[in-house]
């Protein structure tokens, strides 16, 4: 039965270069100790020079974003009419397509240099089509810059892909190692998703570092910020969390929304990790199924050779061929399982960490505000004392200090208000995006399944007359 | 206590009943603690039976007893003895059954389904054993077979007596000696030479294919289990959520639950049609090899009797006795050869028929399941897309 949707549903290769290896499934876990050794300069959040580029907050206009694709293929469905209710509706639709390709080996790293191609109709870009070359460290550098600029303002900065030492050490010089092919595709795909998520963020899209990254043919050699591993960023985030834990005055959460959301994200973190583990298990077992099917195919072929009844022998050989083809289907399906679902879940687990991070940033901001108030109080007390001593210079100094700290308190309160507002908006955007993301993924996954089933039906229907021909 | 009516089973069984004069089937089986009780149902027009219809309860051990008595019957040495059904394997579910007996909570749906599948498998293989006997001109007349079908009491006592009588001579032989003996025989008969080479080679190939098929089936089941866990995890995530995400997660959980069901079905169908077929014929090939072994032994006996006769003639003692012995050995060997040839020829025919039937059925089921899965994916795909355009929630 061919429905009109069948044509649209014919999925192309989910992952262009990977062949679904027969090797062990790759673990995504980093060994943090090794990565700490690699991390160079740590970006400090408290550094006063870090000024947000957009000091007046993000752009008030949020355009309805076309669900950005996971790869650069056309999406099956039309633009979503989803709109951000808080913002003006922008009638202009825009699209941006990013593809990361041509991974090249540089030194020990098998996937270090990549081509980044951008196609867009947006006016903020100088050209419609740009292609540039970037190193993996450049991506990490971009992320660390964005994190340092925006995280403390409550923006959810999409995390950069992991360095994943495991993949690198599996590389054998010169020999085509299946697991290195998989590693390269994993990284390429992860970098593409990372960029797409980054440009989806309306504020980040306008960030000059992002624009430069996407457009400039040559990136300036990072002066103060070198590549930070994912674990380095994690450390930065954890520092904020530690600071929160060390707070002696517990924040009096007057806003139930924040309390509720924080709890939700804690739960979501746990649940997504479990879900991710289940999906990784599926990928693993699907690969095993592929191996076992191929193995059975060989065995069936041998059995067919041994069989002395001619027609049955032929049928068994045909069966072996069918099973071989099905093995390939299993491999393709395993890829879909992995690249569509498993990687998405992995991305979201990391994203949730970033979300939890901004909540911690807010608490830090509050703490700073509190500290400033305490300081102000002290200065006032000091000034009061000096009123009765006859030291006009010191008194003036005290008054100056009071004014200074009043300013700081005001700034602190403004910062706190601002970050709270930002977080509300960011979380709203995040919650909308995740529904879209998961929807896109399940749709693509169903497409991949339909495709697999079509093929399977074809193969078995071709075999059926062979089976019937056994006389 | 778990009862399965195999008549309700969606799987068509082997059904070797080719002769209406003796029709046997196992319409249901009862799983009690760790014992399985099969209901053996017989319909017959043969005069040797006292009644036209019987329904008796038998345990696995009764089948083994029947098999052993047949193996040890000298008369059947030239026949391929239908392989004994393997012991019902309810490892995991067995613990659950024990717990059930002790008043624990009931099994989950999945555990119940797994038990049912195991039960279906074991019924199939026990049924085929009986049907092989009933469709064979010699076995169907076997006295113990008739007792098995007719006797309305427990066979346990009879079984114990039989063990004492026979002592399991053939069974105690070391099976590994078979291959050496068979391949060592100087074969003059072209037919048997070919059969021997074929069986030895085929035997190892089919064992290997069985093992690989088992691994493949297990992998399918693992994938189905994973779908189950994913569905559960999605529901758990949805439970903690109260946004639009929740509904979406629940729908995804549904998708995976449906995928699990189809995958499970595919795995169990593949097992019944392919893996069980290969398992059965591995055993049947062994039975055919056993026949060759017995014939090889008879040939060895005959050659020995020749040597003994020559010796007797030289010595001039007990010549008549030696001549008689030689004559009998030759008779036995000829009988085994003649009957063996017939058996091996019909064995090939039977094998071809069984493979054809099962491969066709397996293929048809694969197509059916793939179509079902494709349809379900279409439907969900359509639904999700409509959701996106805001038409459905």
Tab-separated table of N, CA and C in Angstrom, chain A residues 189-326:
chain	number	residue	atom	x	y	z
A	189	UNK	N	28.619	15.674	13.488
A	189	UNK	CA	27.195	15.852	13.729
A	189	UNK	C	26.956	16.690	14.978
A	190	UNK	N	27.749	16.440	16.015
A	190	UNK	CA	27.587	17.172	17.271
A	190	UNK	C	27.906	18.656	17.082
A	191	UNK	N	28.935	18.928	16.293
A	191	UNK	CA	29.306	20.331	16.065
A	191	UNK	C	28.220	21.055	15.284
A	192	UNK	N	27.641	20.333	14.333
A	192	UNK	CA	26.568	20.930	13.540
A	192	UNK	C	25.387	21.275	14.436
A	193	UNK	N	24.997	20.331	15.280
A	193	UNK	CA	23.876	20.575	16.184
A	193	UNK	C	24.193	21.732	17.121
A	194	UNK	N	25.430	21.764	17.570
A	194	UNK	CA	25.828	22.812	18.500
A	194	UNK	C	25.647	24.193	17.865
A	195	UNK	N	26.113	24.320	16.635
A	195	UNK	CA	25.986	25.612	15.967
A	195	UNK	C	24.534	25.979	15.724
A	196	UNK	N	23.761	24.997	15.299
A	196	UNK	CA	22.347	25.269	15.035
A	196	UNK	C	21.648	25.742	16.295
A	197	UNK	N	21.961	25.088	17.415
A	197	UNK	CA	21.338	25.519	18.676
A	197	UNK	C	21.767	26.923	19.038
A	198	UNK	N	23.043	27.196	18.792
A	198	UNK	CA	23.556	28.516	19.154
A	198	UNK	C	22.881	29.614	18.353
A	199	UNK	N	22.753	29.412	17.036
A	199	UNK	CA	22.146	30.486	16.238
A	199	UNK	C	20.639	30.573	16.442
A	200	UNK	N	20.063	29.505	16.981
A	200	UNK	CA	18.636	29.546	17.272
A	200	UNK	C	18.343	30.542	18.391
A	201	UNK	N	19.334	30.795	19.202
A	201	UNK	CA	19.155	31.718	20.307
A	201	UNK	C	19.239	33.132	19.766
A	202	UNK	N	18.155	33.891	19.920
A	202	UNK	CA	18.098	35.210	19.275
A	202	UNK	C	19.218	36.163	19.688
A	203	UNK	N	19.623	36.105	20.946
A	203	UNK	CA	20.683	37.008	21.394
A	203	UNK	C	22.043	36.551	20.873
A	204	UNK	N	22.259	35.246	20.911
A	204	UNK	CA	23.554	34.721	20.488
A	204	UNK	C	23.761	34.904	18.994
A	205	UNK	N	22.654	34.844	18.265
A	205	UNK	CA	22.750	34.994	16.814
A	205	UNK	C	23.349	36.353	16.467
A	206	UNK	N	23.035	37.351	17.299
A	206	UNK	CA	23.495	38.708	17.001
A	206	UNK	C	24.883	38.995	17.572
A	207	UNK	N	25.378	38.032	18.333
A	207	UNK	CA	26.655	38.271	18.999
A	207	UNK	C	27.783	38.359	17.966
A	208	UNK	N	28.608	39.369	18.080
A	208	UNK	CA	29.674	39.544	17.092
A	208	UNK	C	30.662	38.374	17.042
A	209	UNK	N	30.909	37.754	18.165
A	209	UNK	CA	31.804	36.587	18.148
A	209	UNK	C	31.197	35.470	17.309
A	210	UNK	N	29.886	35.304	17.445
A	210	UNK	CA	29.219	34.260	16.670
A	210	UNK	C	29.276	34.596	15.191
A	211	UNK	N	28.949	35.851	14.885
A	211	UNK	CA	28.969	36.269	13.479
A	211	UNK	C	30.357	36.095	12.887
A	212	UNK	N	31.350	36.511	13.663
A	212	UNK	CA	32.721	36.386	13.176
A	212	UNK	C	33.067	34.922	12.939
A	213	UNK	N	32.631	34.094	13.888
A	213	UNK	CA	32.919	32.662	13.783
A	213	UNK	C	32.333	32.068	12.508
A	214	UNK	N	31.115	32.523	12.197
A	214	UNK	CA	30.430	31.931	11.049
A	214	UNK	C	30.928	32.487	9.717
A	215	UNK	N	31.405	33.731	9.757
A	215	UNK	CA	31.682	34.388	8.484
A	215	UNK	C	33.146	34.577	8.143
A	216	UNK	N	33.951	34.920	9.153
A	216	UNK	CA	35.334	35.298	8.854
A	216	UNK	C	36.120	34.149	8.276
A	217	UNK	N	36.885	34.452	7.258
A	217	UNK	CA	37.711	33.404	6.665
A	217	UNK	C	38.829	33.009	7.611
A	218	UNK	N	39.303	33.984	8.391
A	218	UNK	CA	40.353	33.667	9.372
A	218	UNK	C	39.919	34.137	10.739
A	219	UNK	N	40.017	33.286	11.691
A	219	UNK	CA	39.716	33.697	13.049
A	219	UNK	C	40.994	34.201	13.706
A	220	UNK	N	40.869	35.300	14.463
A	220	UNK	CA	42.072	35.766	15.165
A	220	UNK	C	42.501	34.717	16.176
A	221	UNK	N	43.785	34.524	16.248
A	221	UNK	CA	44.298	33.556	17.223
A	221	UNK	C	43.877	34.021	18.601
A	222	UNK	N	43.173	33.195	19.319
A	222	UNK	CA	42.651	33.602	20.629
A	222	UNK	C	43.788	34.069	21.525
A	223	UNK	N	43.638	35.260	22.034
A	223	UNK	CA	44.708	35.813	22.860
A	223	UNK	C	44.558	35.382	24.302
A	224	UNK	N	43.412	35.767	24.857
A	224	UNK	CA	43.267	35.481	26.280
A	224	UNK	C	42.475	34.203	26.555
A	225	UNK	N	41.700	33.792	25.578
A	225	UNK	CA	40.876	32.611	25.824
A	225	UNK	C	41.299	31.470	24.924
A	226	UNK	N	41.866	30.462	25.496
A	226	UNK	CA	42.229	29.304	24.696
A	226	UNK	C	41.107	28.281	24.779
A	227	UNK	N	41.269	27.221	24.020
A	227	UNK	CA	40.209	26.208	23.976
A	227	UNK	C	39.972	25.619	25.359
A	228	UNK	N	38.724	25.547	25.686
A	228	UNK	CA	38.370	24.930	26.956
A	228	UNK	C	37.646	23.634	26.667
A	229	UNK	N	38.024	22.613	27.348
A	229	UNK	CA	37.300	21.364	27.163
A	229	UNK	C	35.927	21.468	27.814
A	230	UNK	N	35.100	20.580	27.466
A	230	UNK	CA	33.759	20.529	28.063
A	230	UNK	C	33.840	20.423	29.567
A	231	UNK	N	34.836	19.698	30.024
A	231	UNK	CA	34.967	19.519	31.468
A	231	UNK	C	35.379	20.815	32.133
A	232	UNK	N	36.114	21.643	31.385
A	232	UNK	CA	36.518	22.930	31.930
A	232	UNK	C	35.314	23.814	32.191
A	233	UNK	N	34.403	23.782	31.219
A	233	UNK	CA	33.177	24.551	31.385
A	233	UNK	C	32.385	23.991	32.561
A	234	UNK	N	32.405	22.686	32.623
A	234	UNK	CA	31.682	22.019	33.703
A	234	UNK	C	32.208	22.472	35.050
A	235	UNK	N	33.530	22.596	35.096
A	235	UNK	CA	34.136	23.050	36.341
A	235	UNK	C	33.658	24.441	36.699
A	236	UNK	N	33.572	25.277	35.659
A	236	UNK	CA	33.119	26.644	35.861
A	236	UNK	C	31.709	26.649	36.434
A	237	UNK	N	30.891	25.790	35.842
A	237	UNK	CA	29.512	25.690	36.299
A	237	UNK	C	29.467	25.178	37.731
A	238	UNK	N	30.308	24.187	37.982
A	238	UNK	CA	30.316	23.609	39.327
A	238	UNK	C	30.782	24.603	40.368
A	239	UNK	N	31.689	25.479	39.947
A	239	UNK	CA	32.150	26.508	40.882
A	239	UNK	C	30.977	27.351	41.353
A	240	UNK	N	30.117	27.704	40.400
A	240	UNK	CA	28.945	28.497	40.760
A	240	UNK	C	28.065	27.712	41.713
A	241	UNK	N	27.913	26.427	41.419
A	241	UNK	CA	27.087	25.578	42.279
A	241	UNK	C	27.681	25.500	43.681
A	242	UNK	N	29.008	25.365	43.732
A	242	UNK	CA	29.667	25.318	45.035
A	242	UNK	C	29.437	26.592	45.812
A	243	UNK	N	29.574	27.711	45.098
A	243	UNK	CA	29.382	29.011	45.747
A	243	UNK	C	27.984	29.077	46.353
A	244	UNK	N	27.031	28.543	45.617
A	244	UNK	CA	25.661	28.552	46.109
A	244	UNK	C	25.554	27.722	47.382
A	245	UNK	N	26.207	26.538	47.330
A	245	UNK	CA	26.122	25.665	48.499
A	245	UNK	C	26.770	26.275	49.723
A	246	UNK	N	27.784	27.121	49.460
A	246	UNK	CA	28.501	27.702	50.587
A	246	UNK	C	27.779	28.916	51.179
A	247	UNK	N	26.743	29.352	50.504
A	247	UNK	CA	26.029	30.537	50.984
A	247	UNK	C	25.479	30.307	52.378
A	248	UNK	N	25.859	31.169	53.274
A	248	UNK	CA	25.390	30.991	54.637
A	248	UNK	C	23.946	31.411	54.780
A	249	UNK	N	23.617	32.504	54.086
A	249	UNK	CA	22.218	32.924	54.119
A	249	UNK	C	21.503	32.238	52.985
A	250	UNK	N	20.578	31.397	53.306
A	250	UNK	CA	19.827	30.723	52.259
A	250	UNK	C	18.890	31.737	51.612
A	251	UNK	N	18.827	31.682	50.330
A	251	UNK	CA	17.969	32.629	49.629
A	251	UNK	C	16.504	32.384	49.964
A	252	UNK	N	15.866	33.453	50.295
A	252	UNK	CA	14.443	33.346	50.594
A	252	UNK	C	13.689	33.446	49.279
A	253	UNK	N	13.303	32.320	48.785
A	253	UNK	CA	12.687	32.314	47.476
A	253	UNK	C	11.266	32.817	47.551
A	254	UNK	N	11.099	34.070	47.160
A	254	UNK	CA	9.753	34.626	47.212
A	254	UNK	C	8.979	34.252	45.962
A	255	UNK	N	9.732	33.846	44.984
A	255	UNK	CA	9.102	33.533	43.706
A	255	UNK	C	8.941	32.016	43.560
A	256	UNK	N	7.712	31.579	43.715
A	256	UNK	CA	7.446	30.131	43.665
A	256	UNK	C	7.806	29.534	42.331
A	257	UNK	N	7.707	30.352	41.312
A	257	UNK	CA	8.015	29.871	39.964
A	257	UNK	C	9.414	29.281	39.912
A	258	UNK	N	10.375	30.025	40.525
A	258	UNK	CA	11.763	29.568	40.461
A	258	UNK	C	11.967	28.275	41.229
A	259	UNK	N	11.299	28.227	42.381
A	259	UNK	CA	11.437	27.014	43.189
A	259	UNK	C	10.913	25.803	42.429
A	260	UNK	N	9.738	26.018	41.837
A	260	UNK	CA	9.091	24.929	41.108
A	260	UNK	C	9.936	24.493	39.922
A	261	UNK	N	10.402	25.475	39.166
A	261	UNK	CA	11.167	25.157	37.959
A	261	UNK	C	12.460	24.430	38.304
A	262	UNK	N	13.107	24.917	39.374
A	262	UNK	CA	14.362	24.293	39.757
A	262	UNK	C	14.155	22.818	40.082
A	263	UNK	N	13.079	22.559	40.813
A	263	UNK	CA	12.779	21.167	41.146
A	263	UNK	C	12.506	20.358	39.887
A	264	UNK	N	11.747	20.976	38.983
A	264	UNK	CA	11.438	20.281	37.722
A	264	UNK	C	12.690	19.895	36.968
A	265	UNK	N	13.635	20.841	36.925
A	265	UNK	CA	14.849	20.556	36.171
A	265	UNK	C	15.709	19.515	36.866
A	266	UNK	N	15.685	19.513	38.187
A	266	UNK	CA	16.385	18.447	38.905
A	266	UNK	C	15.826	17.091	38.494
A	267	UNK	N	14.489	16.985	38.535
A	267	UNK	CA	13.844	15.730	38.155
A	267	UNK	C	14.132	15.362	36.714
A	268	UNK	N	14.018	16.374	35.845
A	268	UNK	CA	14.227	16.118	34.422
A	268	UNK	C	15.635	15.596	34.169
A	269	UNK	N	16.575	16.155	34.899
A	269	UNK	CA	17.965	15.715	34.764
A	269	UNK	C	18.074	14.213	35.008
A	270	UNK	N	17.506	13.786	36.144
A	270	UNK	CA	17.559	12.369	36.503
A	270	UNK	C	16.868	11.515	35.442
A	271	UNK	N	15.656	11.955	35.067
A	271	UNK	CA	14.871	11.152	34.117
A	271	UNK	C	15.551	11.038	32.763
A	272	UNK	N	16.075	12.158	32.284
A	272	UNK	CA	16.693	12.123	30.962
A	272	UNK	C	17.930	11.245	30.939
A	273	UNK	N	18.655	11.264	32.050
A	273	UNK	CA	19.836	10.408	32.081
A	273	UNK	C	19.439	8.936	31.985
A	274	UNK	N	18.360	8.591	32.696
A	274	UNK	CA	17.896	7.199	32.640
A	274	UNK	C	17.436	6.859	31.235
A	275	UNK	N	16.686	7.782	30.651
A	275	UNK	CA	16.182	7.558	29.300
A	275	UNK	C	17.336	7.398	28.321
A	276	UNK	N	18.329	8.248	28.484
A	276	UNK	CA	19.508	8.185	27.628
A	276	UNK	C	20.188	6.828	27.745
A	277	UNK	N	20.290	6.351	28.979
A	277	UNK	CA	20.924	5.043	29.203
A	277	UNK	C	20.142	3.937	28.501
A	278	UNK	N	18.810	4.016	28.572
A	278	UNK	CA	17.991	3.004	27.893
A	278	UNK	C	18.194	3.042	26.389
A	279	UNK	N	18.299	4.247	25.849
A	279	UNK	CA	18.480	4.363	24.400
A	279	UNK	C	19.861	3.854	24.002
A	280	UNK	N	20.854	4.147	24.821
A	280	UNK	CA	22.194	3.634	24.515
A	280	UNK	C	22.178	2.107	24.512
A	281	UNK	N	21.398	1.541	25.419
A	281	UNK	CA	21.256	0.087	25.449
A	281	UNK	C	20.628	-0.419	24.146
A	282	UNK	N	19.626	0.320	23.665
A	282	UNK	CA	18.981	-0.050	22.401
A	282	UNK	C	19.985	-0.042	21.257
A	283	UNK	N	20.790	1.008	21.206
A	283	UNK	CA	21.795	1.111	20.138
A	283	UNK	C	22.735	-0.086	20.201
A	284	UNK	N	23.161	-0.390	21.399
A	284	UNK	CA	24.088	-1.492	21.614
A	284	UNK	C	23.481	-2.814	21.147
A	285	UNK	N	22.252	-3.075	21.566
A	285	UNK	CA	21.614	-4.329	21.202
A	285	UNK	C	21.288	-4.405	19.721
A	286	UNK	N	20.979	-3.249	19.140
A	286	UNK	CA	20.694	-3.251	17.707
A	286	UNK	C	21.968	-3.627	16.944
A	287	UNK	N	23.086	-3.118	17.411
A	287	UNK	CA	24.358	-3.449	16.753
A	287	UNK	C	24.654	-4.939	16.910
A	288	UNK	N	24.356	-5.454	18.103
A	288	UNK	CA	24.536	-6.896	18.335
A	288	UNK	C	23.659	-7.680	17.390
A	289	UNK	N	22.429	-7.218	17.230
A	289	UNK	CA	21.486	-7.894	16.337
A	289	UNK	C	22.054	-7.937	14.931
A	290	UNK	N	22.646	-6.816	14.528
A	290	UNK	CA	23.241	-6.752	13.203
A	290	UNK	C	24.367	-7.784	13.065
A	291	UNK	N	25.227	-7.834	14.054
A	291	UNK	CA	26.343	-8.788	14.032
A	291	UNK	C	25.817	-10.215	13.978
A	292	UNK	N	24.822	-10.498	14.828
A	292	UNK	CA	24.290	-11.861	14.888
A	292	UNK	C	23.556	-12.243	13.609
A	293	UNK	N	22.904	-11.255	12.993
A	293	UNK	CA	22.219	-11.538	11.733
A	293	UNK	C	23.228	-11.872	10.647
A	294	UNK	N	24.301	-11.099	10.582
A	294	UNK	CA	25.341	-11.361	9.583
A	294	UNK	C	25.941	-12.743	9.805
A	295	UNK	N	26.160	-13.064	11.070
A	295	UNK	CA	26.729	-14.349	11.428
A	295	UNK	C	25.800	-15.487	11.023
A	296	UNK	N	24.510	-15.289	11.268
A	296	UNK	CA	23.535	-16.308	10.875
A	296	UNK	C	23.497	-16.462	9.362
A	297	UNK	N	23.594	-15.334	8.667
A	297	UNK	CA	23.563	-15.375	7.210
A	297	UNK	C	24.678	-16.274	6.680
A	298	UNK	N	25.865	-16.104	7.238
A	298	UNK	CA	26.991	-16.922	6.794
A	298	UNK	C	26.711	-18.399	7.069
A	299	UNK	N	26.180	-18.637	8.265
A	299	UNK	CA	25.913	-20.017	8.664
A	299	UNK	C	24.852	-20.642	7.764
A	300	UNK	N	23.832	-19.865	7.427
A	300	UNK	CA	22.777	-20.369	6.553
A	300	UNK	C	23.332	-20.680	5.176
A	301	UNK	N	24.267	-19.852	4.709
A	301	UNK	CA	24.884	-20.097	3.415
A	301	UNK	C	25.650	-21.423	3.435
A	302	UNK	N	26.368	-21.652	4.533
A	302	UNK	CA	27.123	-22.907	4.672
A	302	UNK	C	26.173	-24.097	4.683
A	303	UNK	N	25.061	-23.912	5.398
A	303	UNK	CA	24.064	-24.982	5.478
A	303	UNK	C	23.504	-25.256	4.091
A	304	UNK	N	23.260	-24.187	3.346
A	304	UNK	CA	22.757	-24.341	1.991
A	304	UNK	C	23.719	-25.112	1.109
A	305	UNK	N	25.001	-24.830	1.263
A	305	UNK	CA	26.017	-25.555	0.489
A	305	UNK	C	26.022	-27.030	0.828
A	306	UNK	N	25.783	-27.305	2.115
A	306	UNK	CA	25.841	-28.689	2.571
A	306	UNK	C	24.597	-29.474	2.157
A	307	UNK	N	23.479	-28.792	2.068
A	307	UNK	CA	22.201	-29.429	1.759
A	307	UNK	C	22.242	-30.089	0.377
A	308	UNK	N	21.816	-31.351	0.331
A	308	UNK	CA	21.963	-32.052	-0.953
A	308	UNK	C	20.705	-31.982	-1.806
A	309	UNK	N	19.634	-31.492	-1.245
A	309	UNK	CA	18.441	-31.308	-2.065
A	309	UNK	C	18.564	-29.968	-2.786
A	310	UNK	N	18.551	-30.004	-4.088
A	310	UNK	CA	18.917	-28.826	-4.880
A	310	UNK	C	18.070	-27.601	-4.568
A	311	UNK	N	16.747	-27.766	-4.637
A	311	UNK	CA	15.872	-26.604	-4.455
A	311	UNK	C	15.998	-26.028	-3.044
A	312	UNK	N	16.083	-26.913	-2.057
A	312	UNK	CA	16.231	-26.435	-0.675
A	312	UNK	C	17.564	-25.734	-0.498
A	313	UNK	N	18.578	-26.297	-1.126
A	313	UNK	CA	19.904	-25.686	-1.046
A	313	UNK	C	19.874	-24.271	-1.591
A	314	UNK	N	19.199	-24.124	-2.718
A	314	UNK	CA	19.094	-22.809	-3.337
A	314	UNK	C	18.363	-21.836	-2.417
A	315	UNK	N	17.237	-22.333	-1.863
A	315	UNK	CA	16.437	-21.479	-0.982
A	315	UNK	C	17.242	-21.026	0.228
A	316	UNK	N	18.027	-21.926	0.792
A	316	UNK	CA	18.829	-21.560	1.960
A	316	UNK	C	19.869	-20.510	1.607
A	317	UNK	N	20.453	-20.625	0.408
A	317	UNK	CA	21.401	-19.598	-0.028
A	317	UNK	C	20.708	-18.259	-0.189
A	318	UNK	N	19.490	-18.298	-0.736
A	318	UNK	CA	18.727	-17.056	-0.887
A	318	UNK	C	18.422	-16.467	0.487
A	319	UNK	N	18.061	-17.362	1.417
A	319	UNK	CA	17.768	-16.893	2.777
A	319	UNK	C	18.976	-16.180	3.351
A	320	UNK	N	20.143	-16.762	3.117
A	320	UNK	CA	21.377	-16.148	3.605
A	320	UNK	C	21.544	-14.751	3.024
A	321	UNK	N	21.234	-14.595	1.744
A	321	UNK	CA	21.352	-13.282	1.108
A	321	UNK	C	20.393	-12.278	1.726
A	322	UNK	N	19.156	-12.725	1.943
A	322	UNK	CA	18.162	-11.843	2.554
A	322	UNK	C	18.636	-11.391	3.928
A	323	UNK	N	19.137	-12.333	4.705
A	323	UNK	CA	19.575	-11.993	6.059
A	323	UNK	C	20.737	-11.005	6.023
A	324	UNK	N	21.600	-11.151	5.004
A	324	UNK	CA	22.703	-10.195	4.871
A	324	UNK	C	22.168	-8.797	4.633
A	325	UNK	N	21.171	-8.709	3.760
A	325	UNK	CA	20.591	-7.395	3.467
A	325	UNK	C	19.923	-6.835	4.717
A	326	UNK	N	19.265	-7.718	5.448
A	326	UNK	CA	18.588	-7.266	6.665
A	326	UNK	C	19.604	-6.784	7.693
